[in-house]
PDB file of C-alpha atoms in Angstrom:
ATOM      1  CA  MET A   3      10.913 -50.494  17.141  1.00 65.00           C
ATOM      2  CA  THR A   4       7.633 -50.013  18.804  1.00 74.00           C
ATOM      3  CA  ILE A   5       5.141 -47.081  17.981  1.00 77.00           C
ATOM      4  CA  GLN A   6       6.000 -46.045  21.809  1.00 79.00           C
ATOM      5  CA  THR A   7       9.135 -44.671  20.535  1.00 82.00           C
ATOM      6  CA  TYR A   8       7.709 -42.827  17.188  1.00 84.00           C
ATOM      7  CA  LEU A   9       5.478 -40.740  19.587  1.00 84.00           C
ATOM      8  CA  LEU A  10       8.358 -39.903  21.483  1.00 84.00           C
ATOM      9  CA  LEU A  11      10.258 -38.820  19.052  1.00 86.00           C
ATOM     10  CA  SER A  12       7.795 -36.785  17.822  1.00 87.00           C
ATOM     11  CA  ALA A  13       6.667 -35.536  21.234  1.00 85.00           C
ATOM     12  CA  ILE A  14      10.613 -34.520  21.895  1.00 86.00           C
ATOM     13  CA  VAL A  15      11.188 -32.625  18.609  1.00 87.00           C
ATOM     14  CA  PHE A  16       7.702 -30.463  18.729  1.00 88.00           C
ATOM     15  CA  ILE A  17       8.714 -29.718  22.587  1.00 86.00           C
ATOM     16  CA  LEU A  18      11.836 -28.131  21.031  1.00 85.00           C
ATOM     17  CA  GLY A  19      10.263 -26.630  18.214  1.00 86.00           C
ATOM     18  CA  VAL A  20       7.637 -24.662  21.056  1.00 86.00           C
ATOM     19  CA  ILE A  21      10.822 -23.320  22.967  1.00 83.00           C
ATOM     20  CA  GLY A  22      12.315 -22.526  20.216  1.00 83.00           C
ATOM     21  CA  VAL A  23       9.032 -20.473  19.403  1.00 84.00           C
ATOM     22  CA  LEU A  24       8.550 -19.153  23.165  1.00 82.00           C
ATOM     23  CA  THR A  25      12.445 -18.140  23.673  1.00 80.00           C
ATOM     24  CA  ARG A  26      14.233 -16.834  20.336  1.00 78.00           C
ATOM     25  CA  ARG A  27      13.925 -13.579  19.062  1.00 76.00           C
ATOM     26  CA  ASN A  28      14.917 -13.666  15.914  1.00 80.00           C
ATOM     27  CA  ALA A  29      11.999 -14.098  13.550  1.00 82.00           C
ATOM     28  CA  ILE A  30      13.901 -16.784  11.340  1.00 83.00           C
ATOM     29  CA  ILE A  31      14.757 -18.795  14.133  1.00 84.00           C
ATOM     30  CA  VAL A  32      11.273 -19.007  15.188  1.00 86.00           C
ATOM     31  CA  PHE A  33      10.054 -19.755  11.969  1.00 87.00           C
ATOM     32  CA  MET A  34      12.451 -22.604  11.648  1.00 87.00           C
ATOM     33  CA  SER A  35      10.938 -23.808  14.807  1.00 89.00           C
ATOM     34  CA  ILE A  36       7.403 -24.011  13.450  1.00 90.00           C
ATOM     35  CA  GLU A  37       8.984 -26.056  10.576  1.00 89.00           C
ATOM     36  CA  LEU A  38      10.346 -28.137  12.911  1.00 89.00           C
ATOM     37  CA  MET A  39       7.096 -28.911  14.896  1.00 90.00           C
ATOM     38  CA  LEU A  40       5.175 -29.195  11.299  1.00 91.00           C
ATOM     39  CA  ASN A  41       7.952 -32.073  10.986  1.00 91.00           C
ATOM     40  CA  SER A  42       7.454 -33.478  13.774  1.00 91.00           C
ATOM     41  CA  VAL A  43       3.489 -34.171  13.912  1.00 92.00           C
ATOM     42  CA  ASN A  44       4.652 -35.226  10.065  1.00 91.00           C
ATOM     43  CA  LEU A  45       6.816 -37.954  11.941  1.00 90.00           C
ATOM     44  CA  SER A  46       3.773 -39.286  14.276  1.00 89.00           C
ATOM     45  CA  LEU A  47       0.950 -39.620  11.299  1.00 90.00           C
ATOM     46  CA  VAL A  48       3.373 -41.540   9.528  1.00 88.00           C
ATOM     47  CA  ALA A  49       3.626 -43.806  11.995  1.00 86.00           C
ATOM     48  CA  PHE A  50       0.621 -44.860  12.493  1.00 85.00           C
ATOM     49  CA  SER A  51      -0.480 -44.772   9.085  1.00 85.00           C
ATOM     50  CA  ALA A  52       2.486 -47.662   8.889  1.00 83.00           C
ATOM     51  CA  TYR A  53       0.953 -49.014  12.318  1.00 82.00           C
ATOM     52  CA  LEU A  54      -2.200 -49.168  11.096  1.00 81.00           C
ATOM     53  CA  GLY A  55      -1.934 -50.071   7.675  1.00 78.00           C
ATOM     54  CA  ASP A  56      -3.900 -47.092   6.216  1.00 77.00           C
ATOM     55  CA  ALA A  57      -2.997 -44.758   3.678  1.00 79.00           C
ATOM     56  CA  ARG A  58      -4.630 -41.766   5.078  1.00 83.00           C
ATOM     57  CA  GLY A  59      -2.129 -40.551   7.236  1.00 83.00           C
ATOM     58  CA  GLN A  60       0.209 -40.274   4.441  1.00 85.00           C
ATOM     59  CA  MET A  61      -2.334 -38.251   2.379  1.00 87.00           C
ATOM     60  CA  LEU A  62      -2.702 -35.491   5.419  1.00 89.00           C
ATOM     61  CA  VAL A  63       1.172 -35.733   5.221  1.00 89.00           C
ATOM     62  CA  PHE A  64       1.347 -34.377   1.822  1.00 88.00           C
ATOM     63  CA  PHE A  65      -0.899 -32.369   2.126  1.00 90.00           C
ATOM     64  CA  VAL A  66       0.791 -30.752   5.104  1.00 91.00           C
ATOM     65  CA  MET A  67       3.891 -30.625   3.516  1.00 90.00           C
ATOM     66  CA  THR A  68       2.047 -28.268   0.753  1.00 90.00           C
ATOM     67  CA  VAL A  69       0.655 -26.297   3.512  1.00 91.00           C
ATOM     68  CA  ALA A  70       4.178 -25.605   4.764  1.00 89.00           C
ATOM     69  CA  ALA A  71       5.814 -24.710   1.782  1.00 89.00           C
ATOM     70  CA  ALA A  72       2.869 -22.057   1.139  1.00 90.00           C
ATOM     71  CA  GLU A  73       3.261 -21.000   4.167  1.00 90.00           C
ATOM     72  CA  ALA A  74       7.460 -20.699   4.687  1.00 89.00           C
ATOM     73  CA  ALA A  75       6.913 -19.123   1.058  1.00 88.00           C
ATOM     74  CA  VAL A  76       4.191 -16.094   2.737  1.00 89.00           C
ATOM     75  CA  GLY A  77       6.466 -15.974   5.612  1.00 88.00           C
ATOM     76  CA  LEU A  78       9.465 -14.910   4.622  1.00 87.00           C
ATOM     77  CA  ALA A  79       8.324 -12.242   2.247  1.00 87.00           C
ATOM     78  CA  VAL A  80       6.475 -11.175   5.299  1.00 86.00           C
ATOM     79  CA  ILE A  81       9.696 -11.049   6.974  1.00 85.00           C
ATOM     80  CA  ILE A  82      11.453  -9.534   3.863  1.00 84.00           C
ATOM     81  CA  ALA A  83       9.144  -6.463   4.124  1.00 83.00           C
ATOM     82  CA  LEU A  84       9.229  -6.200   7.794  1.00 82.00           C
ATOM     83  CA  PHE A  85      12.956  -5.968   7.469  1.00 81.00           C
ATOM     84  CA  ARG A  86      12.428  -3.198   4.958  1.00 80.00           C
ATOM     85  CA  ASN A  87      10.610  -1.069   6.847  1.00 77.00           C
ATOM     86  CA  LYS A  88      12.305  -1.683  10.747  1.00 75.00           C
ATOM     87  CA  GLN A  89      15.489  -2.817   9.905  1.00 73.00           C
ATOM     88  CA  THR A  90      15.486  -5.285  12.197  1.00 71.00           C
ATOM     89  CA  VAL A  91      14.501  -8.948  12.768  1.00 71.00           C
ATOM     90  CA  ASN A  92      14.380  -8.827  16.598  1.00 74.00           C
ATOM     91  CA  LEU A  93      10.494  -9.709  17.428  1.00 72.00           C
ATOM     92  CA  ASP A  94      10.481  -8.041  20.273  1.00 71.00           C
ATOM     93  CA  GLU A  95      11.112  -4.305  17.791  1.00 72.00           C
ATOM     94  CA  ILE A  96       8.339  -4.856  15.896  1.00 71.00           C
ATOM     95  CA  ASN A  97       5.687  -3.458  17.930  1.00 71.00           C
ATOM     96  CA  ILE A  98       3.573  -1.543  15.817  1.00 71.00           C
ATOM     97  CA  LEU A  99       0.494  -3.595  16.670  1.00 71.00           C
ATOM     98  CA  LYS A 100       0.953  -2.858  20.451  1.00 68.00           C
ATOM     99  CA  TRP A 101      -1.175   0.057  21.461  1.00 62.00           C
TER     100      TRP A 101
ATOM    101  CA  MET B 131      21.073 -27.279  17.791  1.00 57.00           C
ATOM    102  CA  VAL B 132      18.292 -25.672  15.874  1.00 56.00           C
ATOM    103  CA  ILE B 133      17.133 -23.477  18.695  1.00 60.00           C
ATOM    104  CA  THR B 134      20.188 -23.106  20.046  1.00 61.00           C
ATOM    105  CA  ARG B 135      22.966 -21.470  17.808  1.00 63.00           C
ATOM    106  CA  ARG B 136      23.219 -17.575  17.332  1.00 63.00           C
ATOM    107  CA  ASN B 137      23.857 -17.901  14.244  1.00 72.00           C
ATOM    108  CA  PRO B 138      20.804 -18.429  11.803  1.00 73.00           C
ATOM    109  CA  VAL B 139      22.976 -20.065   9.559  1.00 77.00           C
ATOM    110  CA  ILE B 140      24.477 -22.677  11.516  1.00 80.00           C
ATOM    111  CA  SER B 141      20.648 -23.385  12.734  1.00 81.00           C
ATOM    112  CA  ALA B 142      19.569 -23.834   9.298  1.00 83.00           C
ATOM    113  CA  LEU B 143      22.266 -26.212   8.519  1.00 84.00           C
ATOM    114  CA  TYR B 144      21.258 -28.201  11.276  1.00 85.00           C
ATOM    115  CA  LEU B 145      17.569 -28.144  10.227  1.00 86.00           C
ATOM    116  CA  ILE B 146      18.809 -29.842   7.176  1.00 87.00           C
ATOM    117  CA  LEU B 147      20.363 -32.146   9.097  1.00 87.00           C
ATOM    118  CA  ASN B 148      17.320 -32.880  11.201  1.00 87.00           C
ATOM    119  CA  PHE B 149      15.128 -33.057   7.623  1.00 88.00           C
ATOM    120  CA  PHE B 150      17.275 -35.711   6.387  1.00 88.00           C
ATOM    121  CA  CYS B 151      16.635 -37.625   9.553  1.00 88.00           C
ATOM    122  CA  LEU B 152      13.640 -37.671   9.222  1.00 87.00           C
ATOM    123  CA  ALA B 153      13.876 -38.704   5.801  1.00 89.00           C
ATOM    124  CA  GLY B 154      15.516 -41.737   7.177  1.00 89.00           C
ATOM    125  CA  LEU B 155      12.963 -42.725   9.682  1.00 88.00           C
ATOM    126  CA  TYR B 156      10.299 -42.427   6.954  1.00 86.00           C
ATOM    127  CA  LEU B 157      12.259 -45.130   5.267  1.00 86.00           C
ATOM    128  CA  THR B 158      12.036 -47.143   8.245  1.00 85.00           C
ATOM    129  CA  LEU B 159       8.677 -46.969   8.089  1.00 83.00           C
ATOM    130  CA  HIS B 160       7.855 -48.106   4.717  1.00 81.00           C
ATOM    131  CA  ALA B 161       6.996 -44.572   3.306  1.00 82.00           C
ATOM    132  CA  GLN B 162       9.273 -44.017   0.487  1.00 83.00           C
ATOM    133  CA  PHE B 163       7.062 -41.319  -1.257  1.00 85.00           C
ATOM    134  CA  ILE B 164       7.028 -39.353   1.737  1.00 85.00           C
ATOM    135  CA  ALA B 165      11.022 -39.596   2.533  1.00 87.00           C
ATOM    136  CA  VAL B 166      11.326 -38.438  -1.113  1.00 88.00           C
ATOM    137  CA  ILE B 167       9.572 -35.745  -1.013  1.00 87.00           C
ATOM    138  CA  GLN B 168      10.639 -34.819   2.313  1.00 86.00           C
ATOM    139  CA  VAL B 169      14.096 -34.690   0.723  1.00 88.00           C
ATOM    140  CA  LEU B 170      13.216 -32.714  -1.954  1.00 89.00           C
ATOM    141  CA  VAL B 171      10.367 -30.365  -0.834  1.00 86.00           C
ATOM    142  CA  TYR B 172      12.115 -29.510   2.614  1.00 84.00           C
ATOM    143  CA  ALA B 173      15.893 -29.875   2.786  1.00 85.00           C
ATOM    144  CA  GLY B 174      15.822 -28.580  -1.239  1.00 86.00           C
ATOM    145  CA  ALA B 175      13.071 -26.015  -1.602  1.00 86.00           C
ATOM    146  CA  ILE B 176      12.647 -24.849   1.856  1.00 86.00           C
ATOM    147  CA  MET B 177      15.601 -24.454   3.284  1.00 86.00           C
ATOM    148  CA  VAL B 178      17.065 -22.979   0.219  1.00 87.00           C
ATOM    149  CA  LEU B 179      14.709 -20.543   0.730  1.00 86.00           C
ATOM    150  CA  PHE B 180      15.602 -19.770   3.958  1.00 85.00           C
ATOM    151  CA  LEU B 181      18.996 -19.686   3.360  1.00 85.00           C
ATOM    152  CA  PHE B 182      18.297 -17.440   0.753  1.00 85.00           C
ATOM    153  CA  VAL B 183      16.241 -14.926   2.638  1.00 84.00           C
ATOM    154  CA  ILE B 184      19.258 -14.966   5.451  1.00 82.00           C
ATOM    155  CA  MET B 185      21.755 -14.135   2.990  1.00 82.00           C
ATOM    156  CA  LEU B 186      19.083 -11.433   1.675  1.00 80.00           C
ATOM    157  CA  LEU B 187      19.074 -10.096   4.964  1.00 78.00           C
ATOM    158  CA  ASN B 188      22.645 -10.143   5.458  1.00 71.00           C
ATOM    159  CA  LEU B 189      22.352 -11.504   9.307  1.00 64.00           C
ATOM    160  CA  GLY B 190      25.737 -12.784   9.438  1.00 54.00           C
ATOM    161  CA  ASP B 191      25.635 -12.890  12.861  1.00 53.00           C
ATOM    162  CA  GLU B 192      23.394 -11.722  15.427  1.00 53.00           C
ATOM    163  CA  GLN B 193      25.124  -9.837  18.045  1.00 51.00           C
ATOM    164  CA  ARG B 194      23.266  -6.981  17.702  1.00 52.00           C
ATOM    165  CA  LEU B 195      19.889  -8.871  18.381  1.00 53.00           C
ATOM    166  CA  LYS B 196      21.123  -9.342  21.948  1.00 55.00           C
ATOM    167  CA  GLU B 197      19.576 -12.521  23.118  1.00 56.00           C
ATOM    168  CA  LYS B 198      19.198 -11.718  26.843  1.00 60.00           C
ATOM    169  CA  ILE B 199      18.503 -14.105  29.775  1.00 63.00           C
ATOM    170  CA  SER B 200      14.991 -12.914  30.650  1.00 70.00           C
ATOM    171  CA  PHE B 201      12.152 -13.566  32.875  1.00 74.00           C
ATOM    172  CA  THR B 202       9.859 -14.808  30.186  1.00 74.00           C
ATOM    173  CA  LYS B 203      12.638 -17.084  28.695  1.00 74.00           C
ATOM    174  CA  ILE B 204      13.073 -19.292  31.706  1.00 79.00           C
ATOM    175  CA  ILE B 205       9.261 -19.709  31.983  1.00 81.00           C
ATOM    176  CA  ALA B 206       8.719 -20.560  28.531  1.00 77.00           C
ATOM    177  CA  ALA B 207      11.295 -23.382  29.233  1.00 78.00           C
ATOM    178  CA  GLY B 208       9.557 -24.371  32.102  1.00 83.00           C
ATOM    179  CA  LEU B 209       6.720 -24.541  30.327  1.00 83.00           C
ATOM    180  CA  GLY B 210       8.049 -26.340  27.757  1.00 80.00           C
ATOM    181  CA  PHE B 211       9.783 -28.744  29.832  1.00 81.00           C
ATOM    182  CA  GLY B 212       6.647 -29.331  31.940  1.00 84.00           C
ATOM    183  CA  LEU B 213       4.618 -30.409  28.421  1.00 82.00           C
ATOM    184  CA  LEU B 214       7.119 -32.414  27.392  1.00 80.00           C
ATOM    185  CA  MET B 215       6.662 -34.492  31.097  1.00 81.00           C
ATOM    186  CA  GLU B 216       3.633 -34.639  30.486  1.00 81.00           C
ATOM    187  CA  LEU B 217       3.105 -36.269  26.734  1.00 78.00           C
ATOM    188  CA  ILE B 218       6.105 -38.656  27.961  1.00 78.00           C
ATOM    189  CA  TYR B 219       3.462 -39.440  30.410  1.00 77.00           C
ATOM    190  CA  ILE B 220       1.108 -39.978  28.125  1.00 75.00           C
ATOM    191  CA  VAL B 221       2.963 -41.727  25.868  1.00 72.00           C
ATOM    192  CA  GLY B 222       4.954 -43.818  27.741  1.00 70.00           C
ATOM    193  CA  PHE B 223       2.552 -44.758  31.275  1.00 69.00           C
ATOM    194  CA  ILE B 224      -0.839 -44.862  29.825  1.00 66.00           C
ATOM    195  CA  ASP B 225      -2.539 -47.781  28.810  1.00 64.00           C
ATOM    196  CA  VAL B 226      -4.577 -46.013  25.567  1.00 63.00           C
ATOM    197  CA  PRO B 227      -6.732 -48.219  24.253  1.00 65.00           C
ATOM    198  CA  MET B 228      -5.592 -48.487  20.636  1.00 66.00           C
ATOM    199  CA  PRO B 229      -6.394 -50.578  17.682  1.00 66.00           C
ATOM    200  CA  ALA B 230      -4.083 -53.536  17.099  1.00 65.00           C
ATOM    201  CA  GLY B 231      -2.184 -53.349  14.003  1.00 64.00           C
ATOM    202  CA  ASP B 232       1.837 -53.702  13.368  1.00 64.00           C
ATOM    203  CA  PHE B 233       3.998 -52.234  10.722  1.00 63.00           C
ATOM    204  CA  SER B 234       4.417 -55.122   7.983  1.00 63.00           C
ATOM    205  CA  LYS B 235       1.113 -53.895   6.982  1.00 60.00           C
ATOM    206  CA  GLY B 236       2.383 -50.467   5.738  1.00 56.00           C
ATOM    207  CA  VAL B 237       4.863 -52.015   3.033  1.00 64.00           C
ATOM    208  CA  GLU B 238       2.928 -51.409   0.518  1.00 69.00           C
ATOM    209  CA  ILE B 239       0.695 -48.470   0.764  1.00 71.00           C
ATOM    210  CA  GLY B 240       4.048 -46.240   1.041  1.00 71.00           C
ATOM    211  CA  THR B 241       4.623 -46.918  -2.477  1.00 77.00           C
ATOM    212  CA  VAL B 242       4.702 -44.363  -5.572  1.00 79.00           C
ATOM    213  CA  GLU B 243       1.993 -46.576  -6.627  1.00 81.00           C
ATOM    214  CA  HIS B 244      -0.653 -46.339  -3.982  1.00 80.00           C
ATOM    215  CA  ILE B 245       0.086 -42.971  -3.288  1.00 81.00           C
ATOM    216  CA  GLY B 246      -0.321 -41.780  -6.925  1.00 83.00           C
ATOM    217  CA  LYS B 247      -3.718 -43.883  -7.244  1.00 83.00           C
ATOM    218  CA  GLN B 248      -5.241 -42.455  -4.295  1.00 81.00           C
ATOM    219  CA  LEU B 249      -3.829 -38.910  -4.815  1.00 81.00           C
ATOM    220  CA  PHE B 250      -5.684 -38.989  -8.420  1.00 85.00           C
ATOM    221  CA  THR B 251      -8.945 -40.915  -6.776  1.00 85.00           C
ATOM    222  CA  THR B 252      -9.920 -40.057  -3.510  1.00 85.00           C
ATOM    223  CA  TYR B 253      -7.916 -37.211  -3.127  1.00 86.00           C
ATOM    224  CA  LEU B 254      -8.257 -35.615  -6.309  1.00 88.00           C
ATOM    225  CA  PHE B 255     -10.915 -32.475  -4.657  1.00 89.00           C
ATOM    226  CA  PRO B 256      -7.968 -31.398  -2.166  1.00 88.00           C
ATOM    227  CA  PHE B 257      -5.752 -32.040  -4.305  1.00 89.00           C
ATOM    228  CA  GLU B 258      -6.755 -29.246  -6.852  1.00 91.00           C
ATOM    229  CA  ILE B 259      -7.749 -27.067  -3.806  1.00 91.00           C
ATOM    230  CA  THR B 260      -4.167 -27.473  -2.772  1.00 91.00           C
ATOM    231  CA  SER B 261      -3.132 -26.301  -6.350  1.00 91.00           C
ATOM    232  CA  VAL B 262      -5.248 -23.274  -5.716  1.00 93.00           C
ATOM    233  CA  LEU B 263      -3.094 -22.750  -2.270  1.00 92.00           C
ATOM    234  CA  LEU B 264       0.060 -22.616  -3.998  1.00 91.00           C
ATOM    235  CA  LEU B 265      -0.651 -20.512  -6.298  1.00 93.00           C
ATOM    236  CA  ALA B 266      -2.677 -17.950  -3.540  1.00 92.00           C
ATOM    237  CA  ALA B 267       0.864 -18.118  -1.800  1.00 90.00           C
ATOM    238  CA  MET B 268       2.960 -17.405  -4.763  1.00 89.00           C
ATOM    239  CA  VAL B 269       1.032 -14.256  -5.765  1.00 91.00           C
ATOM    240  CA  GLY B 270       1.352 -13.414  -1.949  1.00 89.00           C
ATOM    241  CA  ALA B 271       4.557 -13.480  -1.384  1.00 87.00           C
ATOM    242  CA  VAL B 272       5.613 -11.341  -4.493  1.00 87.00           C
ATOM    243  CA  VAL B 273       3.358  -8.980  -3.703  1.00 87.00           C
ATOM    244  CA  LEU B 274       4.560  -8.717  -0.038  1.00 83.00           C
ATOM    245  CA  ALA B 275       8.197  -9.343  -1.241  1.00 79.00           C
ATOM    246  CA  LYS B 276       8.341  -6.360  -4.098  1.00 79.00           C
ATOM    247  CA  ARG B 277       9.451  -3.019  -3.290  1.00 70.00           C
ATOM    248  CA  ARG B 278       7.000  -0.143  -3.583  1.00 63.00           C
ATOM    249  CA  MET B 279       6.101   1.246  -6.777  1.00 53.00           C
ATOM    250  CA  ASP B 280       6.362   5.499  -6.004  1.00 49.00           C
TER     251      ASP B 280
END
């Protein structure tokens, strides 16, 4: 296993997340795609950290994970509030910010 | 699979599978601490949160959401595919000057002992900031999700 393998896998997972964000209209699935992208970046950080023998990458992964947890909690609360107001999670119908 | 299933519960379960696979990859990279945290925090806490919200919103199946193939979707898929090709080209075919290294050096830096030592000495300040961030997120989530008082 070379580092290129890990980087390729990370790129593929990241692009899957991007496509998910761009194409799906369900807010929860868009959210899961964002988690997917965060995870792929974590994978490349850990790969570089192991490759260079440097612990800083793994520290950064730890902090990314805490930020992802906070983001998931707040984002899901936002989705719940939205659903309570509009009775939908379809992002096309959530257009109250549109002028 | 996460992004193609219609039912959000199924795609959440595929996401859990993906998290476990990533944890296995971390183990092959000698990052034991990160692998354990991945399973505990992601596959445990965050996915329980997701499934709980899916249950709360009662989105059994997505029929009424009417995911239709539209023009923007095709453009989005094309853009994503182009980006993937660029990334593969960069990673695979260009000789980026990289510092030499191998995976044998990473054996002891991924242990809980080493990570913990670093976390409480060099990275003590970011660690404390993180706790404040988590507190803020907790308060924010409660305020956003609670019913109106009126």
